[in-house]
Amino acid sequence: MWQWFHKWGSPKWFYDLSGRWLPWLIAGMAVFLTVGVVWALLYVPPDYQQGYTSRILVVHVAVAGTSLAFFPIMAIAGTVTLVWKMKMADMVAKAVASLGAWFSAITLATGSIWGSVMWGTWWEWTDSRLTSMLFQFFLLISVISLRSALNDSETAARACALLSIVGCINVVVIKYSVEWWNTLHQPASALSASSGSVNGIEFWLPTLIMVIAMYLFVAVSVMMGTRNEILQREGRSKWVQDLVKEG
Amino acid sequence: MPSEVNQNTQNMLSARQLFCERDDRVLFDSLDFDLAEGEVLQVQGGNGSGKTTLLRIICGLHDSFEGAISWYGDPIEKQRELFYSSLLYMGHRVGVNKILSPLENLRWSCSMHGSTTPTQIESALAQLGLRGYENSPCHMLSAGQQQRVSLARLLISPAKLWVLDEPFTTLDAHGVKDLENLLANHVDNGGSVLVTTHHKLNVSSGIHYLKLDDVGHD
Amino acid sequence: MTESETEIIMGERGISTFEAFRATLKRDLLVAFKGRNELLNPLMFFFIVVSLFPIGITPDREVLTEIAVGVLWVSALLASLLSLDNLYRSDYEDGSLELLLLSPHSLYFMTLAKILSHWLVSGLPLVLLSPLLGYMLALPTEAYWTMIVTLLLGTPILSLLGSIGVALTVSLGSRGLILAMIILPMSVPILIAGTLAVGSVMDGNPVGGHIAIMGAMLAVAASLAPLASAAALRISVN
């Protein structure tokens, strides 16, 4: 009896809980995002070295910082899926994976926009952070395509869980090896200062606000994605059908 | 001999409250069965009723199910290696590599369960009517002959529990007879068989039936 | 069940995990050697890809010297990738994989045996052919030993990582591209370590550290990858 409860109960519990939290999270995200974006793009003073380019850096740093969290989250969700066979963890992992791919893509885009001004080129291999982000992006895409290739949702869940754990370890190794690779390729000194200087309160405070806004955004997106997934997968269960009837 | 101690006093394999769902369809729910030494359990049911899935669950090849399976009274997941050393599984895909010869195939698959001698394998192949084919690559053999190669494992393996998924499908009348004899011998020696087939088994003693269509359809 | 009963079931006929490892290795090598053409394919592929680079880039020996290691490594990576299908696919299709999963021996060592056999058949020949290709790409003489040693350490890692990818995708009908998408990004650290080592020796710098790092990568991969492959195989046959 309690297995049934465990099985069906926890998605419902998540659905109810996230339903109550979402309005607050969305409100918080809206405030932080508006303040952060307006401050970052309109009011951050020009940097003595980078000029107004530093404004996009505030956005870039926030997105990039958040991007780093995705693989660890997926690895933890994957461990929960494999060890405790909890279906909720996989629904979260699915939502996180596609969001992570978007975040990595935006990190690469903002990074290269910033680079186009600072380096005079849209892509610079000697920047180890962007290079390893590129490979993280590839690995996230591979997790997503593995999931879409496997038909059976149970198999897909566990295969992706395993790949996320392996991928997480790999991303760390890639990060260090790309840095190592760069130090030996002796980049020109102007290029090596990739993310440059974010000094002074007028830089880090809007950056902090943007980081918080980004994490709230991630929380909201993951919750909404997971809720969507719950409704799809639990469509047969009674509470979802009741929900549909209520309209 | 411990097998005498256990004879009919304790169930070799028992399943309690098995529940399995695949692709949003309940295959079976609160399924119970027991299998003692010297017994045959024939699983029956239409196509898609979950016979193969049930067999794979018992073997530990499929693990998205709920319920408990025990081997001599203890949970099976706590004694995998012990269970596997007494298990012989034959699925739809018979486990015969096309490039290798019957002899080479059996040398590997039987060695997983214990050391074997070439003479042992050769006599098993001969007994199943494969004399002369020992060294030809298996892609030259017909489907029924490949099935026989796999059946030769039954003669060599020391396993006490045979789990056979539709073992009669590709066999000719002669092969059916051979397999029936094998089953009868195994059961007489205190072994047990879990088998899915539409075939009417001619085994003298202790045959039970498990009908999957009857359970768990709501 | 008591211990004495355990012994009787395992019996005097029971074999050790080491023997089962050897039997599996022997079987896989036998399968590889009996399918002779397939045995040569990765090697020929390696040769062909490498010879496309001078045609596509330049026959200029100085440029070739510069890119030689990278070309060799990327080609080895692709050749290893294409040969990976042999690792578990036929076993999955003919049911031997199920027998392997149901053997009383630790699946860790069984996958390790299969990976070792894959490397002996498809990785080692690449290493043996590499000096010839290095010569054709105008690799400087002082770099040969480093190249051979790093390939010797790196190609087993490719087989180990590849094994995880194949095990995850073995149940898919068309798995070529998705396998590449999983394996290639993961191979970046090996590519970096391998090319850096050879680059370093060409610059006249010591190379011990690079080789030590590759050795460490191999040790970690050899201990973790069979574990992940075993788990992936269980998931795939589910």
XYZ file of C-alpha atoms in Angstrom:
703
model
C 0.000 0.000 0.000
C 2.675 2.468 0.945
C 4.531 1.712 -2.264
C 1.576 3.018 -4.154
C 1.576 6.048 -1.953
C 5.269 6.524 -2.525
C 4.916 6.073 -6.227
C 2.015 8.340 -6.954
C 2.175 10.498 -3.868
C 5.403 12.277 -4.364
C 4.743 13.791 -7.812
C 1.416 15.005 -6.510
C 3.143 16.428 -3.456
C 5.660 18.217 -5.659
C 2.893 19.465 -7.906
C 0.927 20.932 -5.018
C 3.971 22.389 -3.295
C 5.408 23.927 -6.444
C 1.960 25.307 -7.243
C 2.036 27.221 -3.981
C 5.642 28.368 -4.366
C 5.598 29.352 -8.004
C 3.769 32.707 -7.689
C 6.280 33.880 -5.076
C 9.261 32.643 -7.039
C 7.981 34.268 -10.218
C 7.403 37.555 -8.409
C 10.893 37.451 -6.902
C 12.422 36.534 -10.216
C 10.593 39.393 -11.957
C 11.882 41.922 -9.435
C 15.485 40.711 -9.459
C 15.567 40.239 -13.203
C 14.176 43.702 -13.933
C 16.460 45.420 -11.449
C 19.453 43.371 -12.560
C 19.018 43.772 -16.292
C 18.179 47.496 -16.131
C 21.052 48.183 -13.768
C 23.499 46.049 -15.684
C 22.706 47.253 -19.156
C 21.850 50.910 -18.473
C 23.556 52.099 -15.308
C 26.813 50.240 -14.773
C 29.565 52.808 -15.276
C 32.027 52.226 -18.102
C 35.130 50.305 -17.103
C 38.418 52.147 -17.561
C 39.705 49.294 -19.700
C 36.618 47.768 -21.266
C 34.338 50.762 -21.590
C 30.652 50.031 -21.841
C 31.401 46.438 -22.810
C 31.569 45.647 -19.140
C 27.780 45.928 -19.035
C 27.274 42.764 -21.028
C 29.897 41.126 -18.848
C 27.577 41.467 -15.867
C 24.947 39.419 -17.693
C 27.540 37.007 -19.035
C 29.090 36.308 -15.646
C 25.703 35.656 -14.083
C 24.614 33.268 -16.849
C 27.984 31.534 -16.966
C 28.067 31.085 -13.206
C 24.631 29.502 -13.282
C 25.604 27.255 -16.215
C 28.221 25.594 -14.077
C 25.526 24.319 -11.725
C 23.654 22.230 -14.270
C 25.855 19.173 -14.525
C 26.200 18.783 -10.756
C 22.417 19.085 -10.392
C 21.902 16.487 -13.102
C 24.457 14.184 -11.524
C 22.713 14.419 -8.152
C 19.305 13.845 -9.733
C 20.851 10.942 -11.656
C 22.196 9.377 -8.487
C 18.762 9.627 -6.892
C 17.202 8.050 -9.994
C 19.639 5.154 -10.027
C 19.836 4.469 -6.310
C 16.315 5.139 -5.091
C 14.513 4.801 -8.417
C 12.604 7.967 -7.648
C 10.664 9.060 -10.684
C 10.520 12.684 -9.590
C 14.292 13.001 -9.836
C 14.198 12.046 -13.469
C 11.460 14.542 -14.263
C 13.597 17.255 -12.685
C 16.670 16.008 -14.555
C 14.818 16.197 -17.854
C 13.794 19.792 -17.222
C 17.283 20.714 -16.047
C 19.027 19.228 -19.085
C 17.272 21.319 -21.695
C 17.511 24.442 -19.573
C 21.214 23.761 -19.094
C 21.725 23.533 -22.836
C 20.032 26.925 -23.255
C 22.112 28.482 -20.506
C 25.322 27.122 -21.996
C 24.314 28.457 -25.394
C 23.531 31.897 -23.923
C 26.844 31.862 -22.052
C 28.642 31.144 -25.305
C 26.651 33.837 -27.107
C 27.151 36.577 -24.508
C 30.773 35.556 -24.130
C 31.449 35.892 -27.798
C 29.553 39.183 -28.054
C 31.766 40.491 -25.286
C 34.782 38.947 -27.003
C 33.964 40.522 -30.326
C 34.572 43.913 -28.750
C 37.375 43.000 -26.384
C 39.352 40.593 -28.529
C 38.226 41.797 -31.945
C 37.033 38.262 -32.714
C 33.860 36.381 -31.997
C 35.629 33.204 -31.034
C 38.919 32.762 -29.267
C 40.155 29.244 -28.534
C 42.664 30.476 -26.007
C 39.883 31.464 -23.644
C 39.663 28.286 -21.598
C 36.351 29.152 -19.981
C 34.478 29.532 -23.230
C 36.204 26.505 -24.705
C 35.250 24.229 -21.846
C 31.738 25.709 -21.867
C 31.528 24.666 -25.508
C 32.273 21.072 -24.551
C 29.840 21.211 -21.664
C 27.246 22.354 -24.190
C 28.076 19.368 -26.408
C 27.739 16.963 -23.479
C 24.393 18.425 -22.443
C 23.167 18.029 -26.010
C 24.301 14.413 -25.959
C 22.269 13.759 -22.786
C 19.214 15.341 -24.387
C 19.567 13.382 -27.602
C 20.124 10.131 -25.732
C 16.852 10.720 -23.945
C 14.968 11.439 -27.126
C 16.499 8.405 -28.839
C 15.423 5.917 -26.175
C 11.750 5.086 -26.423
C 11.149 3.428 -23.105
C 10.908 6.184 -20.499
C 12.263 3.984 -17.719
C 15.344 3.043 -19.726
C 15.780 6.625 -20.886
C 15.600 7.888 -17.309
C 18.309 5.568 -16.060
C 20.536 5.813 -19.110
C 20.446 9.620 -18.902
C 21.071 9.453 -15.169
C 24.198 7.399 -15.742
C 25.363 9.607 -18.591
C 24.832 12.702 -16.417
C 27.046 11.282 -13.684
C 29.759 10.271 -16.141
C 29.354 13.607 -17.920
C 29.678 15.556 -14.683
C 32.991 13.904 -13.871
C 34.073 14.449 -17.435
C 33.170 18.147 -17.453
C 35.463 18.692 -14.478
C 38.311 16.846 -16.209
C 37.673 18.783 -19.411
C 37.732 22.063 -17.533
C 41.135 21.372 -15.987
C 42.632 19.899 -19.107
C 41.518 22.834 -21.247
C 43.074 25.230 -18.745
C 46.260 23.207 -18.821
C 46.168 23.212 -22.610
C 45.830 26.983 -22.604
C 48.679 27.685 -20.259
C 50.933 25.762 -22.611
C 49.687 27.529 -25.684
C 50.784 30.840 -24.207
C 47.948 33.132 -25.175
C 48.685 36.785 -25.807
C 48.426 38.563 -22.492
C 45.544 40.786 -23.584
C 43.459 37.756 -24.447
C 44.147 35.765 -21.341
C 42.264 38.136 -19.078
C 39.037 36.632 -20.274
C 36.309 37.651 -17.940
C 38.410 40.605 -17.059
C 38.046 42.690 -14.003
C 34.780 42.906 -12.213
C 36.019 45.139 -9.472
C 34.229 47.526 -7.249
C 30.772 47.523 -5.812
C 29.274 49.089 -8.942
C 30.178 45.863 -10.777
C 29.689 43.092 -8.320
C 26.402 44.246 -6.807
C 24.477 44.198 -10.106
C 26.290 40.949 -10.893
C 25.097 39.478 -7.613
C 21.541 40.613 -8.325
C 21.749 39.046 -11.766
C 23.087 35.801 -10.306
C 20.180 35.631 -7.862
C 17.761 36.469 -10.682
C 19.265 33.682 -12.783
C 18.971 31.102 -10.014
C 15.369 32.132 -9.438
C 14.791 31.846 -13.163
C 16.294 28.357 -13.133
C 14.133 27.371 -10.155
C 10.986 28.668 -11.848
C 11.789 27.049 -15.193
C 12.707 23.723 -13.658
C 9.537 23.717 -11.561
C 7.356 24.558 -14.523
C 9.113 22.022 -16.718
C 8.759 19.366 -14.020
C 5.073 20.167 -13.484
C 4.536 19.809 -17.190
C 6.340 16.467 -17.142
C 4.308 15.292 -14.135
C 1.047 16.011 -15.910
C 2.217 14.119 -18.974
C 3.527 11.080 -17.167
C 0.858 10.867 -14.498
C -1.951 11.656 -16.916
C -3.606 8.361 -16.069
C -3.689 8.850 -12.335
C -6.795 9.999 -10.581
C -5.594 13.319 -9.202
C -4.484 14.613 -12.596
C -7.822 13.658 -14.107
C -9.607 15.417 -11.261
C -7.432 18.433 -11.946
C -8.435 18.398 -15.599
C -12.124 18.160 -14.687
C -11.856 21.126 -12.352
C -10.453 23.006 -15.325
C 22.879 -34.086 0.044
C 21.256 -30.784 0.818
C 18.854 -31.180 -2.073
C 17.258 -34.065 -0.186
C 16.900 -31.959 2.897
C 15.152 -29.320 0.877
C 13.032 -31.721 -1.136
C 9.493 -30.406 -0.988
C 10.097 -28.841 2.371
C 10.983 -25.454 1.103
C 10.235 -23.592 -2.068
C 13.144 -23.002 -4.331
C 11.735 -19.896 -5.852
C 8.804 -17.863 -4.690
C 7.347 -14.587 -5.823
C 5.023 -12.429 -3.789
C 2.860 -9.522 -4.839
C 4.579 -8.921 -8.138
C 3.434 -5.826 -9.928
C 4.706 -4.712 -13.266
C 3.643 -1.962 -15.548
C 5.001 -1.278 -18.982
C 4.210 1.686 -21.190
C 1.282 2.685 -18.996
C -0.195 -0.797 -19.086
C -0.408 -3.046 -16.044
C 0.995 -6.427 -17.060
C 0.326 -8.132 -13.777
C -0.632 -7.100 -10.299
C -0.330 -8.965 -6.974
C 1.026 -12.033 -8.697
C 2.108 -14.862 -6.409
C 3.684 -18.172 -7.231
C 5.960 -20.827 -5.786
C 8.261 -23.266 -7.435
C 9.674 -26.212 -5.520
C 12.414 -28.619 -6.490
C 11.291 -31.155 -9.056
C 8.472 -28.974 -10.327
C 7.608 -27.324 -13.587
C 5.793 -24.021 -13.733
C 4.332 -23.308 -17.119
C 3.443 -19.676 -17.642
C 0.565 -19.227 -20.022
C -1.015 -16.202 -21.575
C -1.660 -14.486 -24.865
C 0.775 -12.331 -26.780
C 1.765 -9.269 -24.830
C 0.465 -10.644 -21.543
C 3.884 -10.207 -19.945
C 5.226 -13.766 -19.982
C 8.646 -12.740 -21.202
C 8.740 -9.779 -18.851
C 7.907 -12.046 -15.918
C 10.746 -14.406 -16.803
C 13.154 -11.503 -17.205
C 12.090 -10.099 -13.858
C 12.787 -13.438 -12.184
C 16.240 -13.536 -13.765
C 17.019 -9.974 -12.774
C 17.245 -8.750 -16.356
C 14.302 -6.442 -15.867
C 14.004 -4.562 -12.635
C 11.197 -2.060 -12.933
C 8.699 -4.013 -10.905
C 7.435 -4.141 -7.376
C 7.160 -7.110 -5.086
C 9.451 -9.683 -3.587
C 11.213 -12.668 -5.098
C 13.014 -15.096 -2.893
C 15.392 -17.959 -3.511
C 15.244 -20.654 -0.837
C 13.481 -18.240 1.436
C 15.894 -15.350 1.202
C 15.483 -12.238 -0.922
C 17.024 -12.811 -4.293
C 18.779 -9.454 -4.544
C 20.895 -10.372 -1.520
C 22.333 -13.484 -3.167
C 22.620 -12.681 -6.858
C 25.803 -14.619 -7.463
C 24.534 -17.704 -5.729
C 21.261 -17.483 -7.632
C 23.014 -16.982 -10.952
C 25.246 -19.962 -10.383
C 22.144 -22.152 -10.193
C 20.238 -20.447 -12.998
C 20.132 -21.258 -16.668
C 18.241 -18.808 -18.846
C 17.268 -19.227 -22.463
C 15.520 -16.280 -24.039
C 14.114 -15.472 -27.462
C 17.599 -14.643 -28.543
C 19.397 -17.879 -27.954
C 22.851 -16.549 -27.182
C 24.672 -18.184 -30.051
C 27.292 -16.128 -31.834
C 27.038 -16.523 -35.616
C 30.754 -16.340 -36.300
C 31.777 -18.946 -33.770
C 31.193 -22.675 -34.073
C 28.809 -24.511 -31.744
C 31.815 -25.880 -29.875
C 33.321 -22.438 -29.322
C 29.993 -20.929 -28.363
C 29.317 -23.565 -25.753
C 32.839 -23.521 -24.451
C 32.295 -19.891 -23.497
C 28.675 -19.929 -22.343
C 29.125 -23.072 -20.262
C 32.418 -21.926 -18.806
C 30.557 -19.049 -17.181
C 28.918 -21.601 -14.912
C 31.689 -24.126 -14.431
C 34.575 -25.757 -16.144
C 33.706 -27.999 -19.048
C 35.651 -30.382 -21.196
C 35.421 -30.535 -24.999
C 34.240 -34.148 -24.758
C 31.346 -33.072 -22.577
C 30.313 -30.452 -25.135
C 30.787 -32.804 -28.061
C 28.641 -35.495 -26.513
C 25.939 -32.929 -25.682
C 25.944 -31.700 -29.279
C 25.821 -35.252 -30.551
C 22.911 -36.030 -28.299
C 21.008 -33.140 -29.844
C 21.702 -34.304 -33.368
C 24.442 -31.831 -34.174
C 27.215 -34.335 -34.767
C 29.320 -33.125 -37.669
C 28.422 -29.499 -37.116
C 30.676 -28.999 -34.092
C 33.184 -26.874 -35.939
C 31.138 -25.116 -38.606
C 30.315 -21.465 -37.991
C 26.838 -21.020 -36.591
C 25.636 -18.794 -39.432
C 25.649 -21.932 -41.562
C 23.165 -23.543 -39.189
C 19.386 -23.182 -39.411
C 17.414 -21.371 -36.725
C 16.310 -24.692 -35.260
C 19.864 -25.962 -35.165
C 21.024 -22.807 -33.423
C 18.277 -23.341 -30.909
C 19.654 -26.841 -30.383
C 23.121 -25.433 -29.799
C 21.617 -23.370 -27.044
C 19.716 -26.369 -25.703
C 22.990 -28.222 -25.368
C 23.662 -25.922 -22.447
C 20.868 -27.715 -20.610
C 22.835 -30.957 -20.836
C 26.097 -29.484 -19.636
C 25.109 -26.904 -17.080
C 24.816 -27.872 -13.422
C 22.058 -25.272 -12.919
C 19.086 -26.331 -10.829
C 16.636 -23.790 -12.163
C 15.943 -23.535 -15.851
C 14.135 -20.468 -17.106
C 13.081 -21.067 -20.690
C 11.262 -18.552 -22.826
C 9.364 -20.234 -25.666
C 11.959 -22.979 -26.098
C 9.838 -25.003 -28.530
C 9.224 -22.380 -31.202
C 11.833 -23.210 -33.820
C 12.218 -26.889 -33.065
C 11.007 -29.699 -35.331
C 9.038 -32.672 -34.016
C 12.226 -34.496 -33.195
C 13.643 -31.508 -31.331
C 10.420 -31.125 -29.357
C 10.755 -34.725 -28.259
C 14.389 -34.215 -27.256
C 13.569 -31.142 -25.218
C 10.691 -32.877 -23.481
C 13.044 -35.666 -22.478
C 15.519 -33.136 -21.200
C 12.850 -31.452 -19.104
C 11.617 -34.761 -17.712
C 15.152 -35.805 -16.781
C 15.864 -32.500 -15.114
C 12.708 -32.652 -13.053
C 13.385 -36.247 -12.045
C 16.777 -35.152 -10.767
C 15.220 -32.558 -8.525
C 15.635 -29.601 -10.830
C 12.929 -27.073 -11.577
C 11.754 -25.386 -14.717
C 10.024 -22.097 -15.317
C 8.830 -22.117 -18.880
C 6.604 -20.150 -21.203
C 5.141 -22.085 -24.068
C 1.886 -22.789 -25.848
C 3.004 -26.364 -26.199
C 1.327 -29.055 -24.116
C 4.098 -30.406 -21.957
C 4.373 -34.152 -21.431
C 6.119 -34.136 -18.108
C 5.058 -36.845 -15.708
C 5.184 -35.082 -12.396
C 4.563 -31.784 -10.709
C 3.470 -29.438 -13.444
C 1.736 -26.231 -12.407
C 0.225 -23.519 -14.502
C 0.275 -19.784 -14.140
C -2.179 -17.939 -16.322
C -1.225 -14.331 -16.829
C -4.391 -13.233 -18.577
C -6.367 -13.789 -15.398
C -4.424 -11.421 -13.216
C -4.123 -7.736 -12.943
C -6.279 -6.396 -15.724
C -8.453 -3.613 -14.535
C 21.024 -21.080 2.825
C 24.126 -22.224 4.636
C 27.653 -21.985 3.431
C 28.081 -25.684 2.752
C 25.067 -25.627 0.490
C 26.580 -22.667 -1.293
C 29.680 -24.677 -1.940
C 27.736 -27.561 -3.328
C 25.841 -25.352 -5.704
C 28.995 -23.636 -6.859
C 30.416 -27.141 -6.872
C 33.865 -28.337 -7.721
C 33.013 -27.385 -11.285
C 32.704 -23.714 -10.369
C 35.383 -21.525 -11.881
C 37.044 -18.427 -10.555
C 36.290 -14.960 -11.816
C 39.775 -14.818 -13.265
C 39.092 -17.890 -15.369
C 35.769 -16.428 -16.480
C 37.627 -13.226 -17.405
C 40.054 -15.266 -19.468
C 37.293 -17.256 -21.130
C 35.445 -14.075 -22.118
C 38.620 -12.439 -23.383
C 39.475 -15.524 -25.384
C 36.020 -15.736 -26.855
C 35.975 -12.089 -27.938
C 39.403 -12.352 -29.500
C 38.265 -15.474 -31.320
C 35.189 -13.652 -32.667
C 37.422 -10.796 -33.817
C 39.980 -13.011 -35.522
C 37.353 -15.109 -37.260
C 35.833 -12.005 -38.830
C 39.112 -11.089 -40.499
C 37.894 -8.243 -42.689
C 36.368 -6.392 -39.827
C 39.620 -6.746 -37.984
C 41.432 -4.710 -40.605
C 38.747 -2.082 -41.115
C 39.597 0.281 -38.223
C 43.240 0.127 -39.210
C 42.516 0.932 -42.851
C 40.136 3.679 -41.787
C 42.902 5.169 -39.661
C 45.304 5.024 -42.593
C 42.829 6.591 -45.025
C 41.787 9.447 -42.738
C 45.379 10.323 -41.957
C 46.275 10.392 -45.638
C 43.422 12.774 -46.389
C 44.921 15.542 -44.280
C 48.001 16.300 -46.389
C 45.743 16.312 -49.448
C 43.204 18.572 -47.787
C 45.612 20.970 -46.077
C 49.028 21.066 -47.652
C 51.915 18.786 -48.585
C 54.284 21.333 -47.015
C 56.446 19.310 -44.614
C 56.749 22.104 -42.083
C 53.003 22.497 -41.748
C 52.598 18.727 -41.603
C 55.133 18.491 -38.796
C 53.098 21.046 -36.918
C 49.774 19.198 -37.269
C 51.027 15.594 -37.328
C 50.227 14.675 -33.727
C 46.806 16.266 -33.799
C 45.937 14.493 -37.019
C 47.099 11.158 -35.652
C 45.145 11.598 -32.443
C 41.918 12.757 -34.068
C 42.123 9.934 -36.609
C 42.797 7.394 -33.871
C 39.794 8.778 -32.007
C 37.548 8.378 -35.048
C 38.883 4.921 -35.870
C 38.307 3.810 -32.297
C 34.808 5.290 -32.377
C 33.894 3.409 -35.538
C 35.185 0.124 -34.224
C 33.212 0.425 -30.986
C 30.095 -1.114 -32.438
C 31.778 -4.500 -32.280
C 32.039 -4.213 -28.536
C 28.524 -5.213 -27.453
C 26.261 -5.024 -30.468
C 26.431 -8.551 -31.819
C 26.208 -9.870 -28.270
C 23.121 -7.771 -27.689
C 21.538 -8.970 -30.908
C 22.224 -12.675 -30.513
C 21.468 -12.826 -26.791
C 24.988 -13.550 -25.567
C 24.867 -10.321 -23.598
C 22.034 -11.707 -21.490
C 24.128 -14.774 -20.737
C 26.966 -12.498 -19.705
C 24.698 -10.501 -17.402
C 23.420 -13.723 -15.848
C 26.825 -15.202 -15.202
C 27.650 -15.611 -11.530
C 30.799 -13.559 -12.021
C 31.183 -9.880 -11.434
C 30.052 -7.992 -14.503
C 32.840 -5.502 -13.815
C 35.510 -7.990 -14.828
C 33.467 -9.353 -17.709
C 33.136 -5.869 -19.262
C 36.806 -5.263 -18.534
C 37.618 -8.423 -20.492
C 35.520 -7.251 -23.423
C 37.117 -3.799 -23.356
C 40.587 -5.304 -23.215
C 39.790 -7.501 -26.178
C 38.440 -4.504 -28.075
C 41.623 -2.587 -27.397
C 43.871 -5.475 -28.397
C 41.989 -5.804 -31.649
C 41.386 -2.199 -32.611
C 43.551 0.047 -30.431
C 46.878 -1.742 -30.364
C 47.133 -2.091 -34.170
C 46.664 1.677 -34.483
C 49.575 2.226 -32.120
C 51.706 -0.174 -34.138
C 50.834 1.567 -37.397
C 51.366 5.066 -36.014
C 55.158 5.303 -36.640
C 54.611 4.748 -40.360
C 51.900 7.404 -40.480
C 54.055 9.677 -38.335
C 56.781 9.355 -40.939
C 54.351 10.215 -43.727
C 53.292 13.308 -41.780
C 56.909 14.388 -41.292
C 56.859 13.907 -37.535
C 60.315 14.775 -36.150
C 62.353 11.751 -35.051
C 62.589 12.808 -31.404
C 58.784 12.681 -31.079
C 58.259 9.047 -32.101
C 58.688 7.402 -28.744
C 56.516 9.926 -26.978
C 53.844 9.500 -29.601
C 53.914 5.722 -29.272
C 53.852 5.812 -25.483
C 51.007 8.328 -25.321
C 48.993 6.393 -27.887
C 49.672 3.251 -25.899
C 48.257 4.934 -22.803
C 45.525 6.878 -24.589
C 43.897 4.318 -26.877
C 42.832 2.078 -23.961
C 41.132 5.126 -22.444
C 39.270 5.602 -25.711
C 38.101 1.989 -25.547
C 37.088 2.400 -21.906
C 35.103 5.593 -22.493
C 33.687 4.147 -25.674
C 32.462 1.126 -23.782
C 30.242 3.345 -21.630
C 28.813 5.018 -24.721
C 28.156 1.756 -26.538
C 26.625 0.177 -23.474
C 24.229 3.110 -23.159
C 23.207 3.035 -26.810
C 23.339 -0.672 -27.604
C 19.557 -1.021 -27.674
C 19.115 1.767 -30.230
C 18.498 0.949 -33.870
C 20.614 3.709 -35.355
C 23.246 4.588 -32.837
C 26.202 5.820 -34.888
C 25.692 9.554 -34.539
C 24.491 9.597 -30.977
C 27.424 7.431 -29.949
C 29.770 9.951 -31.555
C 28.034 12.799 -29.751
C 28.545 11.080 -26.422
C 32.099 9.858 -26.930
C 33.823 12.669 -28.812
C 33.368 15.481 -26.267
C 34.413 13.093 -23.502
C 37.656 12.334 -25.304
C 38.845 15.951 -25.204
C 41.108 15.506 -22.143
C 42.914 12.558 -23.738
C 43.343 14.466 -26.969
C 44.787 17.391 -25.039
C 47.136 15.263 -22.951
C 48.323 13.269 -25.937
C 49.019 16.225 -28.215
C 50.570 18.306 -25.445
C 53.025 15.549 -24.596
C 54.249 15.238 -28.159
C 54.240 19.021 -28.623
C 56.307 19.367 -25.487
C 58.942 16.897 -26.628
C 59.120 18.664 -29.995
C 59.841 21.911 -28.147
C 62.621 20.124 -26.292
C 60.834 20.117 -22.948
C 60.592 17.206 -20.499
C 57.593 14.979 -21.058
C 57.435 12.873 -17.899
C 54.649 14.913 -16.333
C 52.390 14.562 -19.344
C 52.884 10.832 -19.429
C 52.232 10.594 -15.701
C 48.953 12.468 -16.157
C 47.913 10.141 -18.971
C 48.812 7.183 -16.804
C 46.643 8.573 -14.039
C 43.774 9.100 -16.500
C 44.146 5.498 -17.637
C 44.107 4.244 -14.055
C 40.964 6.206 -13.222
C 39.246 5.221 -16.460
C 40.164 1.564 -16.025
C 38.710 1.480 -12.548
C 35.521 3.470 -13.188
C 34.572 2.819 -16.812
C 33.868 -0.925 -16.442
C 31.628 -0.065 -13.498
C 29.695 2.478 -15.548
C 29.586 0.113 -18.534
C 28.225 -2.703 -16.414
C 25.504 -0.433 -15.033
C 24.739 0.843 -18.529
C 24.437 -2.691 -19.903
C 21.953 -3.617 -17.191
C 19.953 -0.507 -18.052
C 20.053 -1.235 -21.769
C 18.784 -4.811 -21.587
C 16.025 -3.801 -19.193
